[in-house]
Coordinates of C-alpha atoms and ligand atoms in Angstrom, one line a residue:
X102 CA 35.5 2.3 15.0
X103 CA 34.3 -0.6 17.3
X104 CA 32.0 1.0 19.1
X105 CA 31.3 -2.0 21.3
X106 CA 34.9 -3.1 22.6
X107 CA 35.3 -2.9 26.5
X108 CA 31.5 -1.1 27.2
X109 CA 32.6 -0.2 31.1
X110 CA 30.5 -2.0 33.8
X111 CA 29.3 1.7 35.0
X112 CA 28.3 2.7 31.3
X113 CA 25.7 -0.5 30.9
X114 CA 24.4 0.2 34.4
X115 CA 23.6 3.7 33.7
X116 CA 21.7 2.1 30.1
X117 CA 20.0 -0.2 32.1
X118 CA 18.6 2.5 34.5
X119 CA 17.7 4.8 31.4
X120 CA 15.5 1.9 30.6
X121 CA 14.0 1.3 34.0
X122 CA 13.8 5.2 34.4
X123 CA 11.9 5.5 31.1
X124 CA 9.6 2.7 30.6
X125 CA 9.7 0.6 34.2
X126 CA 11.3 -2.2 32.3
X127 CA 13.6 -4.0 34.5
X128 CA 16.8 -5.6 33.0
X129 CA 19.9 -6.9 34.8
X130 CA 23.3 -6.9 33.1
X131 CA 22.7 -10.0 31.4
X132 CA 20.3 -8.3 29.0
X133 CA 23.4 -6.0 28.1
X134 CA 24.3 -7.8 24.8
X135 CA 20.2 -7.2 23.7
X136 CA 20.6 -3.4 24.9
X137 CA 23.6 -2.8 22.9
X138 CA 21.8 -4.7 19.7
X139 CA 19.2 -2.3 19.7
X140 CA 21.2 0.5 20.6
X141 CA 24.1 0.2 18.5
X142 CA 22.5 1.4 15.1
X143 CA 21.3 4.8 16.9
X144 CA 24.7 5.7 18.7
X145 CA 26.3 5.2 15.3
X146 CA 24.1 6.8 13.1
X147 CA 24.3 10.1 15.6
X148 CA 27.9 10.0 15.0
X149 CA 29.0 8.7 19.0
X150 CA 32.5 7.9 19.3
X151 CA 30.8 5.2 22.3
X152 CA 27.7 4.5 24.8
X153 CA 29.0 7.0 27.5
X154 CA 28.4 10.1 24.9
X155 CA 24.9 8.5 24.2
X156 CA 24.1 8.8 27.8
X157 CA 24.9 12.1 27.5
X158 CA 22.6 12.9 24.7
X159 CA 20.2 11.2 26.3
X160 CA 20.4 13.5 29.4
X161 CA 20.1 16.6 27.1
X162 CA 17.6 15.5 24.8
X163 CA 13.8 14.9 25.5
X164 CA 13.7 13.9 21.4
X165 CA 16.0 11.3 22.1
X166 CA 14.1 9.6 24.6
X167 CA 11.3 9.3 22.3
X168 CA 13.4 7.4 19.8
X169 CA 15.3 5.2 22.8
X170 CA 11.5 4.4 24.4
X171 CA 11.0 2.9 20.9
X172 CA 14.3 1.2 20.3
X173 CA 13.9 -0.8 23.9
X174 CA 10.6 -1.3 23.9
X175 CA 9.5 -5.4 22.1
X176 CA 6.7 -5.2 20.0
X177 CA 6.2 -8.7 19.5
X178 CA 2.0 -9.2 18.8
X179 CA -0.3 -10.4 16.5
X180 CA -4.4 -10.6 15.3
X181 CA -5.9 -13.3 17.8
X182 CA -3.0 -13.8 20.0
X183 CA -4.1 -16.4 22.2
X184 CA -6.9 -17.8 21.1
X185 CA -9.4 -18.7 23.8
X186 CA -9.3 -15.0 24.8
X187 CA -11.0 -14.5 22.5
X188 CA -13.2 -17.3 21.8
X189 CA -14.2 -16.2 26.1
X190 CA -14.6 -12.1 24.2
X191 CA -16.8 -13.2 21.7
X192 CA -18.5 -16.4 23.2
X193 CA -19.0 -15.2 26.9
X194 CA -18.0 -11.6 28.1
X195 CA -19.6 -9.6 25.0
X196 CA -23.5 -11.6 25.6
X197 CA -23.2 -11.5 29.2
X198 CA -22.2 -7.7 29.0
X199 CA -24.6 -6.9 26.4
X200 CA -27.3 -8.6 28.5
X201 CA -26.4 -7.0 31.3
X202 CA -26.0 -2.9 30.4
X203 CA -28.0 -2.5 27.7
X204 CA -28.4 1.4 26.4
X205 CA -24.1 1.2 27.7
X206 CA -21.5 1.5 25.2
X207 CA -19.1 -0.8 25.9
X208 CA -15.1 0.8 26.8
X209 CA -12.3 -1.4 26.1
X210 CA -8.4 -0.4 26.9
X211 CA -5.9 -2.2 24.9
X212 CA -3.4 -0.9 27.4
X213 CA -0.2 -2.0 26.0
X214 CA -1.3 -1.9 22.1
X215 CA 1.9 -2.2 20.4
X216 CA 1.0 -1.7 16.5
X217 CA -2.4 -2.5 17.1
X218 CA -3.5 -5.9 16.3
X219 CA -4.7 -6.4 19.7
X220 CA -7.3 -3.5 19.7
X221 CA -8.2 -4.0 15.8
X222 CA -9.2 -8.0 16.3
X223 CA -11.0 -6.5 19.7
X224 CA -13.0 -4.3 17.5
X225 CA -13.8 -6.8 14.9
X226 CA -14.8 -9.2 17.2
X227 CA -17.4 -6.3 18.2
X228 CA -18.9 -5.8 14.6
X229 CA -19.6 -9.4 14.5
X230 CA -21.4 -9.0 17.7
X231 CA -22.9 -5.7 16.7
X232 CA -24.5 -7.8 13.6
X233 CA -26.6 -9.7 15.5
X234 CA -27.2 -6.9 18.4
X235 CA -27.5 -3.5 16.4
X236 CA -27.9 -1.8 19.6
X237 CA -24.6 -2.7 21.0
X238 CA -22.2 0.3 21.1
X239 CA -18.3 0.1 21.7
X240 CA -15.4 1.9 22.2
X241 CA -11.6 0.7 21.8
X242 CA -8.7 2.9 23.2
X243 CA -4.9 1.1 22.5
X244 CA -2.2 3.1 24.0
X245 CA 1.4 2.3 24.3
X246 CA 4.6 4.0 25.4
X247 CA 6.0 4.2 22.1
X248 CA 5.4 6.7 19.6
X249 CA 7.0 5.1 17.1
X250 CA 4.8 1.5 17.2
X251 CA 1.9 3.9 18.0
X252 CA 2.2 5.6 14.4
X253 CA 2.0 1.6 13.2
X254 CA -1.1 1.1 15.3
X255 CA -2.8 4.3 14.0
X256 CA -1.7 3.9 10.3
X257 CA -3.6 0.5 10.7
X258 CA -1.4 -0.9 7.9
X259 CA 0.1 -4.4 7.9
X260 CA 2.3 -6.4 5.7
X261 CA 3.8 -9.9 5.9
X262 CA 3.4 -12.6 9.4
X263 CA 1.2 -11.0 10.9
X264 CA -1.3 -10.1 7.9
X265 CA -0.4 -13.9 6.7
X266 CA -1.5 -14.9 10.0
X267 CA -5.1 -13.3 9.6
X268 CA -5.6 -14.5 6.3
X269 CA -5.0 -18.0 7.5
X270 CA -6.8 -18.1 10.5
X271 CA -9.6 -15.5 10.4
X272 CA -9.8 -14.8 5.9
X273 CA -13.8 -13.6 6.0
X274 CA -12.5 -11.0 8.7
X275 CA -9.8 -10.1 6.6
X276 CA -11.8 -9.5 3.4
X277 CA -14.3 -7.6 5.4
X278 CA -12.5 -5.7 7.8
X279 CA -9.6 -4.8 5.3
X280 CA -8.6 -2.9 2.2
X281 CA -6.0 -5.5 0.4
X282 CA -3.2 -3.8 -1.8
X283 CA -1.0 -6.2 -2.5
X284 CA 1.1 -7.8 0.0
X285 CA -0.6 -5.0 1.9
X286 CA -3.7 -4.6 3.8
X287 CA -5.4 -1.9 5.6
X288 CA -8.1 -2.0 8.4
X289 CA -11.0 -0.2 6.7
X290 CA -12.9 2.8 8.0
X291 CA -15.7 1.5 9.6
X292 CA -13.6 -0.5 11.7
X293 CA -11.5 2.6 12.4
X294 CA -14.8 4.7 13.9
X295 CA -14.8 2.5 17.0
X296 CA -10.9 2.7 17.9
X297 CA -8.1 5.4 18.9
X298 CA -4.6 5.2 20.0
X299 CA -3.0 8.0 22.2
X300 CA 0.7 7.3 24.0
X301 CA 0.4 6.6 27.6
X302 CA 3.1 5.2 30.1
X303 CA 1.3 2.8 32.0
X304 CA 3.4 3.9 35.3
X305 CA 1.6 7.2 35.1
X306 CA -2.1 8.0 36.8
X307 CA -4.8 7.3 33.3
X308 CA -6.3 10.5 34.4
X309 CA -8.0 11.3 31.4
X310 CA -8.5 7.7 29.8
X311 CA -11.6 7.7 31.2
X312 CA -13.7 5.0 32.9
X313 CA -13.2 1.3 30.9
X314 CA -15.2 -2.4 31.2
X315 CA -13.1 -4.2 29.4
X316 CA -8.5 -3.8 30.2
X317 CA -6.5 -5.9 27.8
X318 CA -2.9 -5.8 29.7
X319 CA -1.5 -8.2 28.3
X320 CA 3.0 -9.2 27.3
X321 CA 3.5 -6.2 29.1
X322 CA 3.2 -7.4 33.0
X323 CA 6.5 -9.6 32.1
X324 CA 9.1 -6.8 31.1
X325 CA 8.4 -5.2 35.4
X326 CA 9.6 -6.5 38.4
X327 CA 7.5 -7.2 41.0
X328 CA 7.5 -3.9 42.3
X329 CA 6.8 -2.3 39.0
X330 CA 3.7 -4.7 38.5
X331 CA 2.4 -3.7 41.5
X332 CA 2.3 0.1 40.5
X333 CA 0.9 -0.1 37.3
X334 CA -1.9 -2.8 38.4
X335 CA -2.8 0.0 41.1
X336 CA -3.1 2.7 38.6
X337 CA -4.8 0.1 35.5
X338 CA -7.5 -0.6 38.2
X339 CA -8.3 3.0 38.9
X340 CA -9.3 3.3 34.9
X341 CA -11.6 0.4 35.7
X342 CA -15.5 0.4 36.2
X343 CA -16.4 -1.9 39.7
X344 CA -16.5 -5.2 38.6
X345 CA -15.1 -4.9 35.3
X346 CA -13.1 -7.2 33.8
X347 CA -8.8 -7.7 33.5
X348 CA -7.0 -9.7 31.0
X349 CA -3.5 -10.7 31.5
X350 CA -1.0 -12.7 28.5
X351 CA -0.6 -15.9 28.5
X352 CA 2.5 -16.5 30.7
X353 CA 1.4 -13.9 33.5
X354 CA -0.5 -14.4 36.6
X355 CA -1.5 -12.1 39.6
X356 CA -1.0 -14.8 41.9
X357 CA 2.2 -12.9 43.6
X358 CA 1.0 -9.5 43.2
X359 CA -1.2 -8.4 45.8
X360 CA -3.9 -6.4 44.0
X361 CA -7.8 -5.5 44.3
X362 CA -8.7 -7.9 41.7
X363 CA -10.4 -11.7 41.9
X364 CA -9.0 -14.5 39.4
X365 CA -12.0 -15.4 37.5
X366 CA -10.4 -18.0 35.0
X367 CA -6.8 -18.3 34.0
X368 CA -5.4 -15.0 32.3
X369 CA -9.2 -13.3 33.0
X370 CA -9.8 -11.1 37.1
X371 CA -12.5 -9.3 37.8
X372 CA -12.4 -5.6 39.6
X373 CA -13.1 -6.2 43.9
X374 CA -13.7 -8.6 45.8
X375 CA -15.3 -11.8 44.9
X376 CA -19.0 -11.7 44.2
X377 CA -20.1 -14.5 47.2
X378 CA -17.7 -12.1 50.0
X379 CA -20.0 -9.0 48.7
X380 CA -23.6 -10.6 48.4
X381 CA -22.4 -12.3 52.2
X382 CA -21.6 -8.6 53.4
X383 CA -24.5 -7.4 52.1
X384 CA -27.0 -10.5 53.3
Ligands
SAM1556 C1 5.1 -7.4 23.7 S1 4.1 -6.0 23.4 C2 2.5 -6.6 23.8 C3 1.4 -6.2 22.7 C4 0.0 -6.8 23.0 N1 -0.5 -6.4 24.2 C5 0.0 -8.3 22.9 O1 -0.2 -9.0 23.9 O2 0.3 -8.8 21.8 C6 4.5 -5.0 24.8 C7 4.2 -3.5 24.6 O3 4.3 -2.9 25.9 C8 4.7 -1.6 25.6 N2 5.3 -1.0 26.9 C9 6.4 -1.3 27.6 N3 6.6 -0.6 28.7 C10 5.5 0.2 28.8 C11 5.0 1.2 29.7 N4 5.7 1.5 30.8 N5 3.8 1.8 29.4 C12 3.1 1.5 28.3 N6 3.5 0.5 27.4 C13 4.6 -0.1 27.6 C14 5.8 -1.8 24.6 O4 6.1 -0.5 23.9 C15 5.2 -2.8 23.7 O5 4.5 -2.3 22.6

């Protein structure tokens, strides 16, 4: 059975729109032949005859969603992604915040967490600040729209590139933040006290993220048109104390979104309006 001969034009559509409907990732028909590669193995494996009955399924089947969110989403991340983030995390923001809210623990959102690397180095970074400032309290939240990469996250469990990656470029974090089992490692719990995952769609309101300092948003902006970016900057900033602080990946900018936030440095915005138009208004 070929199950991929002569796909109709209305069939891929109606894919592409699942995805958009779903997740608020925007694709255009050229992405088809990716869609279908991640696809394929699920319609087959249910025992489809072609994608039109998969539509169908998907209509009927809340279940099924769950495991198409997962099979569209890309999960591409690693420990330390981009590393003057966080050479500006550990060098600049955490002093400058400690300094400045002392008593406060510190809320960071790893809002598109993928498996977790992103919120574990966050947190690690933190224990190395936390030795040298005892009083300095955190929190980490990573959430994603996948289940699936969220039971990753959670399990805190890596294996091959991206625990290869660690031990080449961070090995003293490794050994101390991680339980090694072979090719295997595990973030240890101490590390795990200060970070949670829970699954949230960033196109919905965070009403019960609570209020955060710190937003890691980052390889997510990419995936959503410009519309898209819009909505889920509006509702990321309402999770957001005044003035704190937004980091975006490396090949995304706010510069055509028009949002309530000031460019600080490349990649890093700050909450309102710059600090000069405030003090002025207040003068
Ligand atoms: C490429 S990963 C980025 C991971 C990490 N932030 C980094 O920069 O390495 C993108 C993540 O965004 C998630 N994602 C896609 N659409 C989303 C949505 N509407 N709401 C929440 N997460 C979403 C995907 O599931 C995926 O794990």
């Amino acid at each position: 059975m070929d199950i991929d001969k002569d796909v109709e034009a209305s069939v891929q559509r109606a894919l592409i729109e699942k995805v958009r409907r779903h997740t608020g990732i925007a694709m255009n028909e050229r992405k088809w032949t990716m869609l279908k590669g991640r696809l394929r193995r699920r319609v087959m494996a249910l025992g489809l005859p072609d994608y039109r009955d998969y539509l169908q399924v998907l209509d009927a089947s809340s279940e099924e969603v769950r495991d198409f969110i997962d099979l569209v989403t890309t999960n591409e991340t690693s420990f330390f992604r981009t590393p003057r983030i966080w050479e500006y995390f550990a060098q600049s923001y955490l002093p400058q915040w400690h300094a400045a809210h002392a008593g406060t623990p510190l809320r960071i959102w790893s809002a598109a967490a993928s498996s977790g690397e992103e919120a574990w180095t966050t947190a690690m970074l933190c224990e190395e600040f936390r030795a040298s400032e005892p009083a300095f309290r955190y929190a980490v939240v990573g959430t994603d729209i996948s289940d699936g990469i969220l039971a990753s996250a959670r399990s805190g469990r890596y294996q091959g590139r991206n625990i290869e990656g660690l031990r080449a470029s961070h090995p003293a974090l490794l050994q101390k933040w991680f339980r090694s089992e072979g090719a295997q490692a595990t973030v240890n719990d101490a590390l795990r006290a200060h970070v949670s995952f829970r699954q949230h769609n960033l196109y919905a309101l965070p009403r019960d993220l609570g209020q955060f300092d710190l937003v890691l948003l980052r390889n997510v902006l990419i995936y959503f048109d410009l519309d898209g970016q819009h909505a889920v900057l509006s509702n990321v900033r309402r999770a957001m104390k005044p003035d704190a602080v937004l980091i975006v990946g490396e090949s995304e900018s706010l510069s055509r979104v028009s949002t309530g936030f000031t460019f600080e440095q490349p990649l890093i915005y700050r909450n309102g309006r710059p600090r000069e138009e405030r003090d002025h208004e207040h003068a």
